[in-house]
Coordinates of C-alpha atoms in Angstrom, one line a residue:
M1 CA -42.0 35.4 -129.5
P2 CA -42.3 38.8 -131.7
K3 CA -42.3 41.9 -129.5
Q4 CA -45.3 43.1 -131.1
Y5 CA -46.6 40.7 -129.5
V6 CA -44.7 40.5 -126.0
D7 CA -46.6 43.8 -126.5
E8 CA -50.0 43.4 -126.8
Y9 CA -50.6 40.4 -124.3
E10 CA -47.9 41.2 -121.9
P11 CA -50.8 42.6 -119.3
L12 CA -53.1 39.7 -119.8
L13 CA -50.3 36.9 -119.2
K14 CA -49.4 39.1 -116.3
K15 CA -53.0 39.0 -114.9
G16 CA -53.2 35.2 -115.7
I17 CA -50.1 34.7 -113.6
K18 CA -51.4 36.5 -110.7
D19 CA -54.7 35.2 -110.7
K20 CA -53.0 31.7 -110.3
R21 CA -51.2 32.9 -106.8
R22 CA -54.0 34.8 -105.4
L23 CA -56.2 31.4 -106.1
Q24 CA -53.8 29.6 -103.6
L25 CA -54.7 30.9 -100.6
P26 CA -57.9 30.9 -99.5
N27 CA -60.0 34.5 -98.3
K28 CA -59.5 35.5 -94.2
S29 CA -63.4 35.6 -94.2
L30 CA -63.4 32.1 -95.7
L31 CA -60.9 30.2 -93.3
L32 CA -63.1 31.8 -90.4
A33 CA -66.2 30.3 -91.7
M34 CA -64.8 27.6 -91.7
F35 CA -63.0 27.7 -87.9
A36 CA -66.8 28.9 -87.1
A37 CA -68.4 25.6 -88.3
C38 CA -65.4 23.3 -87.2
V39 CA -65.2 24.1 -84.1
G40 CA -68.7 23.3 -83.3
G41 CA -69.0 20.2 -85.4
T42 CA -66.5 17.6 -86.1
F43 CA -64.2 19.0 -83.1
Q44 CA -66.9 18.1 -81.0
Y45 CA -67.6 14.6 -82.8
G46 CA -63.4 13.6 -82.0
Y47 CA -63.3 15.2 -78.7
N48 CA -66.4 13.0 -78.0
V49 CA -64.7 10.0 -79.0
S50 CA -61.1 10.1 -77.0
V51 CA -62.7 12.8 -74.1
I52 CA -64.6 9.1 -72.7
N53 CA -61.2 7.3 -72.4
A54 CA -59.8 8.6 -69.5
P55 CA -62.9 8.3 -66.6
T56 CA -63.9 4.9 -67.3
M57 CA -62.1 3.5 -63.8
Y58 CA -64.3 7.0 -62.4
V59 CA -67.6 6.6 -63.9
Q60 CA -67.5 2.5 -63.6
N61 CA -66.4 2.9 -59.8
F62 CA -69.5 6.1 -60.1
I63 CA -72.2 3.2 -61.7
N64 CA -71.2 1.4 -58.7
L65 CA -71.2 3.4 -55.9
T66 CA -74.9 5.0 -57.4
W67 CA -76.4 1.0 -57.4
M68 CA -74.8 0.4 -53.9
Q69 CA -76.9 3.6 -52.8
R70 CA -79.9 2.6 -54.7
Y71 CA -80.0 -0.8 -54.0
Q72 CA -78.0 -1.3 -50.7
T73 CA -76.0 -4.4 -52.7
N74 CA -72.8 -4.4 -55.4
I75 CA -73.6 -4.2 -59.0
S76 CA -73.0 -7.5 -60.4
Q77 CA -69.8 -7.8 -62.9
D78 CA -71.8 -8.5 -66.1
G79 CA -74.4 -5.5 -64.6
L80 CA -71.6 -2.6 -64.4
T81 CA -70.1 -4.0 -68.1
L82 CA -73.4 -4.3 -69.7
L83 CA -74.0 -0.4 -68.2
W84 CA -70.9 1.0 -69.1
S85 CA -71.5 -0.4 -72.7
T86 CA -75.2 1.1 -72.7
I87 CA -72.8 4.9 -71.4
V88 CA -69.9 4.5 -74.3
S89 CA -72.4 2.9 -77.7
M90 CA -75.3 5.3 -76.9
F91 CA -73.5 7.5 -79.1
T92 CA -73.1 5.4 -82.1
L93 CA -76.7 4.7 -81.6
G94 CA -77.1 9.1 -80.8
G95 CA -74.8 9.7 -84.6
L96 CA -76.8 7.0 -86.4
I97 CA -80.0 9.6 -85.9
G98 CA -78.1 12.4 -86.5
A99 CA -77.1 11.2 -89.5
S100 CA -80.9 9.7 -90.5
I101 CA -82.0 14.0 -90.3
G102 CA -79.0 15.5 -91.1
G103 CA -79.6 15.6 -94.7
T104 CA -83.0 17.0 -94.1
L105 CA -82.9 19.5 -91.8
S106 CA -80.0 20.7 -94.4
V107 CA -83.0 21.1 -96.6
K108 CA -85.0 22.7 -95.0
L109 CA -82.9 25.4 -92.6
G110 CA -80.2 25.6 -95.1
R111 CA -76.2 24.8 -94.5
Y112 CA -76.0 26.9 -92.4
G113 CA -79.8 27.1 -90.4
A114 CA -79.1 23.6 -90.4
I115 CA -75.9 24.1 -87.8
M116 CA -78.4 26.8 -85.9
T117 CA -80.2 26.7 -82.7
L118 CA -84.4 27.3 -82.9
V119 CA -84.0 27.1 -79.6
L120 CA -82.2 29.3 -78.6
S121 CA -83.2 31.8 -81.8
F122 CA -84.4 35.1 -79.5
V123 CA -80.5 35.2 -77.9
A124 CA -79.3 35.5 -81.5
L125 CA -82.8 37.8 -82.5
R126 CA -80.9 40.0 -79.3
T127 CA -77.2 39.5 -79.6
F128 CA -76.8 39.2 -83.8
P129 CA -79.2 41.4 -85.3
V130 CA -78.0 41.6 -88.6
V131 CA -78.4 37.4 -88.6
S132 CA -82.5 37.1 -90.5
L133 CA -84.9 35.4 -89.0
R134 CA -84.7 32.6 -91.0
R135 CA -81.3 31.4 -90.5
G136 CA -80.7 33.0 -87.4
T137 CA -81.4 30.9 -85.1
L138 CA -78.1 29.4 -83.4
L139 CA -77.0 26.3 -83.9
A140 CA -79.9 23.7 -84.3
N141 CA -77.2 22.0 -83.8
N142 CA -75.4 22.8 -80.7
T143 CA -78.7 22.9 -78.6
F144 CA -77.8 18.8 -78.4
S145 CA -74.5 19.1 -77.1
L146 CA -75.1 22.0 -74.9
M147 CA -78.8 19.7 -72.9
A148 CA -75.4 16.8 -73.5
A149 CA -73.1 18.5 -71.5
L150 CA -75.8 20.0 -68.3
L151 CA -76.8 16.1 -68.2
M152 CA -73.1 15.2 -67.8
G153 CA -72.4 17.8 -65.3
L154 CA -74.9 17.0 -63.2
S155 CA -74.5 13.6 -63.4
S156 CA -72.4 13.0 -60.2
T157 CA -74.3 15.5 -58.2
A158 CA -77.9 14.1 -58.7
G159 CA -76.9 10.6 -58.4
S160 CA -78.0 9.7 -61.9
F161 CA -75.4 7.4 -64.0
E162 CA -78.6 7.3 -66.4
L163 CA -78.0 11.4 -67.4
L164 CA -74.8 10.6 -68.3
I165 CA -76.8 7.4 -71.0
I166 CA -78.8 10.4 -72.7
G167 CA -75.9 12.5 -72.8
R168 CA -73.7 10.8 -75.1
L169 CA -77.1 9.8 -76.9
L170 CA -77.3 13.7 -77.1
S171 CA -73.8 14.1 -78.0
G172 CA -73.8 11.3 -80.5
I173 CA -76.9 13.3 -82.3
H174 CA -74.6 16.4 -82.3
A175 CA -71.6 14.4 -84.5
G176 CA -74.1 12.6 -87.0
I177 CA -75.2 15.6 -87.5
A178 CA -72.0 17.1 -88.0
L179 CA -70.7 15.2 -89.7
C180 CA -73.5 14.8 -92.2
V181 CA -73.7 19.3 -92.3
Q182 CA -70.3 20.5 -91.6
P183 CA -68.5 18.9 -94.9
L184 CA -71.6 20.1 -96.5
Y185 CA -71.5 23.4 -95.8
L186 CA -67.7 23.7 -96.4
G187 CA -67.8 22.6 -99.9
E188 CA -70.3 24.5 -101.0
I189 CA -68.7 27.2 -99.7
A190 CA -65.3 27.1 -100.9
P191 CA -63.9 28.0 -104.8
T192 CA -63.6 25.1 -106.8
A193 CA -59.0 25.6 -106.5
L194 CA -59.2 24.9 -102.7
R195 CA -63.1 22.6 -102.7
G196 CA -59.9 20.1 -101.0
A197 CA -58.0 21.4 -99.2
M198 CA -61.6 23.4 -97.6
G199 CA -62.7 19.7 -97.2
M200 CA -60.4 18.8 -95.2
G201 CA -61.2 20.8 -92.7
T202 CA -63.3 18.1 -91.4
S203 CA -61.1 15.4 -91.3
V204 CA -58.5 18.1 -89.5
F205 CA -60.7 18.9 -86.2
I206 CA -62.4 15.8 -85.9
T207 CA -58.3 14.7 -85.4
G208 CA -57.9 17.9 -83.6
G209 CA -61.1 17.4 -81.1
I210 CA -59.3 13.2 -80.6
L211 CA -55.8 14.7 -79.7
T212 CA -57.6 17.7 -77.5
G213 CA -59.8 15.1 -75.6
Q214 CA -56.7 13.1 -75.3
V215 CA -54.7 16.0 -73.5
M216 CA -57.6 17.3 -71.3
G217 CA -58.0 13.6 -69.6
L218 CA -54.0 13.5 -68.3
K219 CA -54.1 13.8 -64.8
E220 CA -52.3 16.8 -65.0
I221 CA -55.5 18.3 -66.5
L222 CA -58.7 17.1 -65.7
G223 CA -57.9 13.2 -65.2
K224 CA -58.4 13.0 -61.7
E225 CA -61.3 11.1 -60.4
E226 CA -63.1 14.4 -59.2
Y227 CA -62.8 15.5 -62.2
W228 CA -64.3 13.6 -64.1
P229 CA -68.1 15.2 -64.5
I230 CA -66.5 18.7 -65.7
L231 CA -64.3 17.0 -68.1
L232 CA -67.5 15.5 -69.7
S233 CA -69.0 18.4 -69.6
T234 CA -66.2 20.4 -71.4
T235 CA -67.6 20.0 -74.3
C236 CA -70.2 22.4 -74.7
I237 CA -66.9 25.1 -74.5
P238 CA -66.8 24.2 -78.6
A239 CA -70.4 24.7 -78.9
V240 CA -70.0 28.0 -77.4
L241 CA -67.8 29.3 -79.7
Q242 CA -69.7 28.8 -82.6
L243 CA -72.7 30.3 -81.0
L244 CA -70.5 33.6 -81.3
I245 CA -68.3 32.8 -84.2
L246 CA -70.5 31.5 -86.6
P247 CA -73.7 34.3 -86.6
W248 CA -72.0 36.7 -89.0
F249 CA -71.3 34.4 -91.5
P250 CA -73.5 33.6 -94.3
E251 CA -75.3 31.1 -95.7
S252 CA -73.4 28.6 -98.9
P253 CA -73.8 30.9 -101.7
R254 CA -74.8 27.3 -103.4
Y255 CA -78.1 26.7 -101.2
L256 CA -79.0 30.2 -101.2
L257 CA -79.1 30.4 -105.2
I258 CA -79.9 26.8 -106.5
D259 CA -82.3 25.9 -103.5
K260 CA -84.3 29.4 -102.4
G261 CA -83.6 31.5 -105.5
D262 CA -81.7 34.2 -103.6
E263 CA -79.5 36.0 -105.9
E264 CA -78.8 38.5 -104.3
A265 CA -78.1 36.8 -100.8
C266 CA -76.0 34.5 -102.3
K267 CA -74.4 37.3 -104.2
K268 CA -73.7 39.2 -100.6
A269 CA -72.7 36.2 -99.8
L270 CA -69.9 35.0 -102.5
R271 CA -68.4 39.0 -102.1
Q272 CA -68.2 37.8 -98.2
L273 CA -66.6 34.7 -98.5
H274 CA -64.6 35.2 -102.0
G275 CA -63.7 38.9 -102.5
L276 CA -64.3 41.4 -104.6
V277 CA -62.7 39.8 -107.1
D278 CA -63.7 35.8 -107.3
C279 CA -67.1 36.5 -106.8
D280 CA -68.0 36.7 -110.4
G281 CA -66.0 33.4 -111.0
A282 CA -68.1 31.2 -108.3
L283 CA -71.6 32.6 -109.3
E284 CA -71.2 32.3 -113.0
D285 CA -70.1 28.1 -111.6
I286 CA -73.1 28.4 -109.0
E287 CA -75.8 29.6 -112.4
K288 CA -74.2 27.0 -114.8
E289 CA -75.1 24.2 -111.9
R290 CA -78.5 26.0 -111.7
S291 CA -79.4 26.3 -115.4
N292 CA -78.2 21.3 -115.5
L293 CA -80.5 21.2 -112.2
A294 CA -83.7 23.0 -113.5
G295 CA -87.1 21.5 -112.5
V296 CA -85.3 19.4 -110.5
Y297 CA -86.1 18.8 -107.0
A298 CA -84.2 18.0 -103.2
K299 CA -83.7 14.0 -103.6
K300 CA -84.3 12.1 -101.2
P301 CA -82.5 9.2 -99.6
W302 CA -84.1 6.6 -100.9
E303 CA -84.3 8.3 -104.5
L304 CA -81.0 7.8 -105.0
F305 CA -81.1 4.1 -105.2
T306 CA -83.4 4.4 -107.8
D307 CA -81.7 6.2 -109.6
R308 CA -79.7 4.7 -112.5
S309 CA -77.8 8.1 -113.4
L310 CA -76.4 8.1 -109.7
R311 CA -75.8 4.4 -109.0
W312 CA -71.9 4.3 -109.5
Q313 CA -72.0 7.3 -107.5
L314 CA -73.5 6.0 -104.6
L315 CA -72.4 3.2 -104.6
T316 CA -68.6 4.4 -104.2
I317 CA -70.1 6.7 -101.1
I318 CA -71.3 3.5 -99.6
L319 CA -68.2 0.9 -100.2
L320 CA -65.2 3.7 -99.2
N321 CA -68.1 5.2 -95.8
A322 CA -68.0 1.2 -94.9
A323 CA -64.5 1.5 -95.7
Q324 CA -63.4 4.1 -93.2
Q325 CA -65.0 2.5 -90.3
L326 CA -63.5 -1.3 -91.3
N327 CA -60.6 -1.3 -92.5
G328 CA -59.0 -1.7 -88.6
I329 CA -58.2 2.0 -87.0
N330 CA -60.1 0.9 -85.0
A331 CA -57.9 -2.5 -84.0
I332 CA -54.9 -0.4 -83.5
Y333 CA -56.2 1.7 -81.3
F334 CA -57.7 -1.7 -79.6
Y335 CA -54.0 -2.9 -79.8
A336 CA -52.2 0.4 -78.9
D337 CA -51.9 0.0 -75.1
Y338 CA -51.1 -3.7 -75.8
V339 CA -47.8 -2.5 -78.2
F340 CA -46.8 0.5 -76.3
R341 CA -46.4 -2.1 -72.7
Q342 CA -44.6 -4.6 -74.5
S343 CA -42.3 -1.7 -75.9
G344 CA -41.7 -1.1 -71.5
I345 CA -43.1 1.2 -71.7
P346 CA -44.6 2.2 -67.8
M347 CA -48.5 1.3 -67.2
D348 CA -48.5 5.3 -65.6
K349 CA -47.0 6.5 -69.0
I350 CA -48.6 5.1 -71.6
P351 CA -51.5 7.8 -72.1
Y352 CA -48.3 9.9 -73.0
A353 CA -48.1 7.4 -76.1
T354 CA -51.8 7.4 -76.7
V355 CA -51.7 11.3 -77.0
G356 CA -48.5 10.6 -79.3
T357 CA -50.5 9.0 -81.4
G358 CA -53.3 11.7 -81.7
A359 CA -51.1 14.0 -82.4
C360 CA -49.4 11.7 -85.0
E361 CA -52.6 11.6 -86.9
C362 CA -53.6 15.6 -87.1
I363 CA -50.4 16.0 -88.0
T364 CA -50.7 14.0 -90.5
A365 CA -54.3 15.9 -91.6
L366 CA -52.8 18.9 -91.6
T367 CA -50.2 17.2 -94.1
C368 CA -53.0 15.5 -96.0
G369 CA -54.8 19.1 -96.1
L370 CA -51.5 20.2 -98.1
L371 CA -51.2 18.0 -100.9
I372 CA -55.0 17.7 -101.6
E373 CA -54.3 20.4 -104.8
S374 CA -51.5 19.3 -105.2
L375 CA -51.5 15.4 -105.4
G376 CA -55.2 15.5 -105.9
R377 CA -57.8 12.9 -103.9
R378 CA -57.3 10.2 -106.3
V379 CA -53.8 9.7 -105.3
L380 CA -54.2 9.6 -101.5
I381 CA -56.6 7.9 -100.3
M382 CA -56.0 4.4 -102.7
G383 CA -51.7 5.1 -101.1
G384 CA -53.3 5.6 -98.0
Y385 CA -55.3 2.0 -98.6
V386 CA -52.0 0.6 -100.3
L387 CA -50.4 1.4 -97.5
M388 CA -52.0 0.5 -94.9
S389 CA -52.2 -2.9 -96.0
I390 CA -48.5 -2.8 -96.2
C391 CA -49.0 -2.0 -92.7
C392 CA -51.1 -4.9 -91.7
V393 CA -48.6 -7.5 -93.3
F394 CA -46.0 -6.6 -91.2
F395 CA -48.1 -6.0 -88.7
T396 CA -49.2 -9.3 -87.8
L397 CA -45.6 -10.6 -88.7
T398 CA -44.0 -8.6 -85.7
L399 CA -46.9 -9.5 -83.4
T400 CA -46.8 -13.3 -84.1
F401 CA -43.5 -13.2 -83.4
Q402 CA -43.7 -10.2 -80.3
G403 CA -41.3 -12.7 -78.0
Y404 CA -39.1 -14.3 -80.3
S405 CA -36.5 -10.9 -80.8
P406 CA -37.0 -7.7 -78.1
V407 CA -36.4 -5.6 -80.9
F408 CA -40.4 -7.0 -82.3
P409 CA -42.2 -5.1 -79.6
Y410 CA -40.7 -1.8 -81.1
L411 CA -41.7 -2.5 -84.8
S412 CA -45.5 -3.5 -83.8
M413 CA -45.0 0.0 -82.7
V414 CA -43.7 1.4 -85.7
C415 CA -47.0 -0.4 -87.6
V416 CA -48.9 1.2 -84.9
F417 CA -47.3 4.5 -86.0
A418 CA -47.2 3.7 -89.7
F419 CA -51.2 2.6 -90.3
I420 CA -52.3 5.7 -88.4
L421 CA -50.3 7.9 -90.7
S422 CA -51.6 6.1 -93.3
F423 CA -54.5 6.2 -92.4
G424 CA -54.6 10.0 -91.8
L425 CA -53.0 10.4 -94.9
G426 CA -56.2 9.6 -97.5
P427 CA -59.3 7.7 -96.1
G428 CA -59.4 9.5 -92.7
G429 CA -60.1 12.9 -94.8
V430 CA -60.8 12.8 -98.7
T431 CA -63.7 9.6 -98.4
N432 CA -65.9 13.3 -96.4
I433 CA -64.8 15.2 -100.2
L434 CA -65.6 13.0 -102.3
T435 CA -69.0 12.0 -100.9
T436 CA -69.2 16.0 -101.9
E437 CA -67.2 16.1 -105.2
L438 CA -69.8 13.7 -105.9
F439 CA -73.0 14.8 -106.2
M440 CA -74.9 17.5 -107.4
Q441 CA -76.5 20.0 -105.6
T442 CA -80.0 18.1 -105.2
A443 CA -78.8 14.7 -104.9
R444 CA -75.7 15.7 -102.7
P445 CA -77.8 16.4 -99.0
A446 CA -79.1 12.6 -98.8
A447 CA -76.0 11.5 -100.2
F448 CA -74.6 12.6 -97.1
T449 CA -77.7 11.5 -95.4
I450 CA -76.7 7.7 -96.6
A451 CA -72.8 8.0 -96.3
G452 CA -73.8 8.6 -92.4
S453 CA -76.0 6.0 -92.1
V454 CA -73.7 3.9 -93.7
N455 CA -70.6 4.9 -91.3
W456 CA -72.5 5.2 -87.7
L457 CA -73.9 2.0 -89.3
S458 CA -70.0 0.1 -89.7
F459 CA -68.8 1.8 -86.9
F460 CA -71.5 0.2 -84.4
F461 CA -71.1 -3.0 -86.3
I462 CA -67.3 -3.1 -85.5
S463 CA -67.6 -2.1 -81.9
L464 CA -70.0 -5.1 -82.1
V465 CA -68.3 -7.4 -83.5
F466 CA -64.0 -6.6 -83.1
P467 CA -63.8 -8.2 -80.2
F468 CA -65.5 -11.9 -80.8
I469 CA -62.6 -10.9 -84.1
V470 CA -60.4 -10.2 -81.8
I471 CA -60.4 -14.3 -79.7
G472 CA -61.0 -15.9 -82.6
L473 CA -58.6 -14.8 -84.5
Q474 CA -56.3 -13.1 -82.4
Q475 CA -53.0 -11.3 -83.9
Y476 CA -54.1 -12.7 -87.5
C477 CA -57.3 -10.4 -87.0
F478 CA -55.2 -8.1 -89.2
L479 CA -55.6 -10.3 -92.5
V480 CA -59.3 -9.5 -92.2
F481 CA -58.0 -5.4 -92.4
L482 CA -55.8 -6.5 -94.6
A483 CA -58.6 -8.2 -97.7
V484 CA -61.0 -4.7 -96.9
C485 CA -57.9 -2.5 -97.6
S486 CA -56.6 -4.1 -100.7
L487 CA -60.4 -4.4 -102.8
V488 CA -60.7 -1.0 -101.4
A489 CA -57.9 0.7 -103.4
T490 CA -58.6 -2.0 -105.7
Y491 CA -61.8 -0.2 -106.1
I492 CA -61.0 2.8 -105.9
F493 CA -57.8 2.3 -109.3
F494 CA -60.0 1.0 -111.6
C495 CA -63.2 2.7 -110.3
I496 CA -63.3 6.4 -109.5
P497 CA -62.2 9.5 -111.2
E498 CA -60.3 12.7 -109.7
T499 CA -62.1 15.5 -108.7
K500 CA -59.2 18.4 -108.6
N501 CA -60.1 21.4 -109.9
K502 CA -63.4 19.7 -111.4
T503 CA -66.5 21.6 -110.9
F504 CA -69.3 19.5 -109.7
V505 CA -70.9 19.8 -113.3
E506 CA -67.7 18.6 -115.2
I507 CA -67.7 15.2 -112.3
Q508 CA -71.1 15.2 -112.5
N509 CA -71.0 14.8 -116.5
E510 CA -67.8 12.1 -116.7
F511 CA -69.2 9.8 -114.5
Q512 CA -72.2 9.8 -117.1
S513 CA -70.7 10.4 -120.7
S514 CA -67.6 8.2 -119.4
K515 CA -70.2 4.6 -119.0
N516 CA -68.3 4.6 -115.9
K517 CA -65.1 3.5 -117.6
F518 CA -63.9 6.8 -116.2
S519 CA -60.3 8.3 -116.8
R520 CA -57.6 9.5 -114.7
S521 CA -56.3 12.5 -115.6
D522 CA -56.4 15.5 -113.4
G523 CA -58.2 17.9 -115.5
A524 CA -56.3 18.4 -118.3
G525 CA -57.6 18.1 -121.7
T526 CA -61.1 18.2 -120.6
I527 CA -63.9 20.1 -122.1
L528 CA -64.9 23.1 -119.5
L529 CA -69.0 23.3 -118.7
S530 CA -68.7 25.4 -116.5
T531 CA -66.2 28.2 -115.1
S532 CA -63.6 27.1 -112.3
I533 CA -63.1 29.7 -109.6

């Protein structure tokens, strides 16, 4: 390039390089907002999934003792199993209820307000005077979490296992709302270039919650019999943390401008979350989306089923959310104890091996968060399902030949960890991100309601049916999961485009203009319809 052109354009070239580098790391305020949203949201979901496992025998002893005190007779084994199954399954029922109302709350109260509680609004106004009345009603969802912690913590003292049932139901409602609203909030506050990494916060905090619940259930901490009510009530700790931190951060800028038409509040939120330099580009992107949605109101879940322009997006999220529960990850955890015993691990050491599986999934979720903006969503989720398919084959073989050689139990253990790694690498984290990215602002809450409901129904279905599958097929049950993983990987290959570095408008237009013959480029050569942040 001639020197005169170099002198003329050098400042612009340097600025472009500087901007590109600056976009690699999120604003500190954005990271803190993500932490505040996740710690009281999906972290609690993961925590409540795992924390119930450690005190199983102690809670069953409590049920038996309570029954004896009430009726002067021991409860039957079938009755004990029924009550314990009810306590565990109430979490799933509550999750389904929470998912069905989460989308509506996110529209009525806002993403931030849906997390905030009306019951504790007076606390917000006294403690956080900077928070407005409309949004300053402390985390609505945490009402359920705090009530659940109180009821489960008092159950032993009150001699009432019914309190455990109600507490688990309330914990499930909290989890259902969190899994619906939190990814919605993270996807809308994140810059386009960081939307995938920010969205992985959901998966990272779920796995972090699972790992924390496993660690807290160890005998060295709260795993002893006298501590089980305290263990179950510790779910209030992340709820309190969120109540203290989240009120200092703003509502979703997209919700403020597109849903509420409050441009000044949107600008203020963008300045806090993205910084002064990036807020103008972000505002332009949101305004582009608003212009595309002029005269369109928030859709109800049932309206998505009648909208032909959204049928492939809807089919995609239904398939991916169902597969997230039906892909065999629950079966792997079911077989983990058996595999660890066969490998010669002493019974009293198996809880520590189980913590290892939780740590494995947590590390993989963090790795996925680091890779998602470079490799893209499509590669990670499709690659995850392909690897899980391979693991299903090898796990079936190692379980079949378990007694032929002392090597096979160890190979089975390798398959357990490999399957968990594959799940965390793609399906565990990318699914929620795609639910955010495949829909525009007016359809997104309804899409999350449908996705959440399908996810929880699939969770309930696999919990109900899986024991019968194991009895009927034994180790060959993984051939069923092989079919699920293979079919989903095939669907992703042919039907789902790459969404990395694309605005919501670009993704929507790609689905509409291609007539479902999706391209698989990473965005290069795409005509920009809105400004990337």
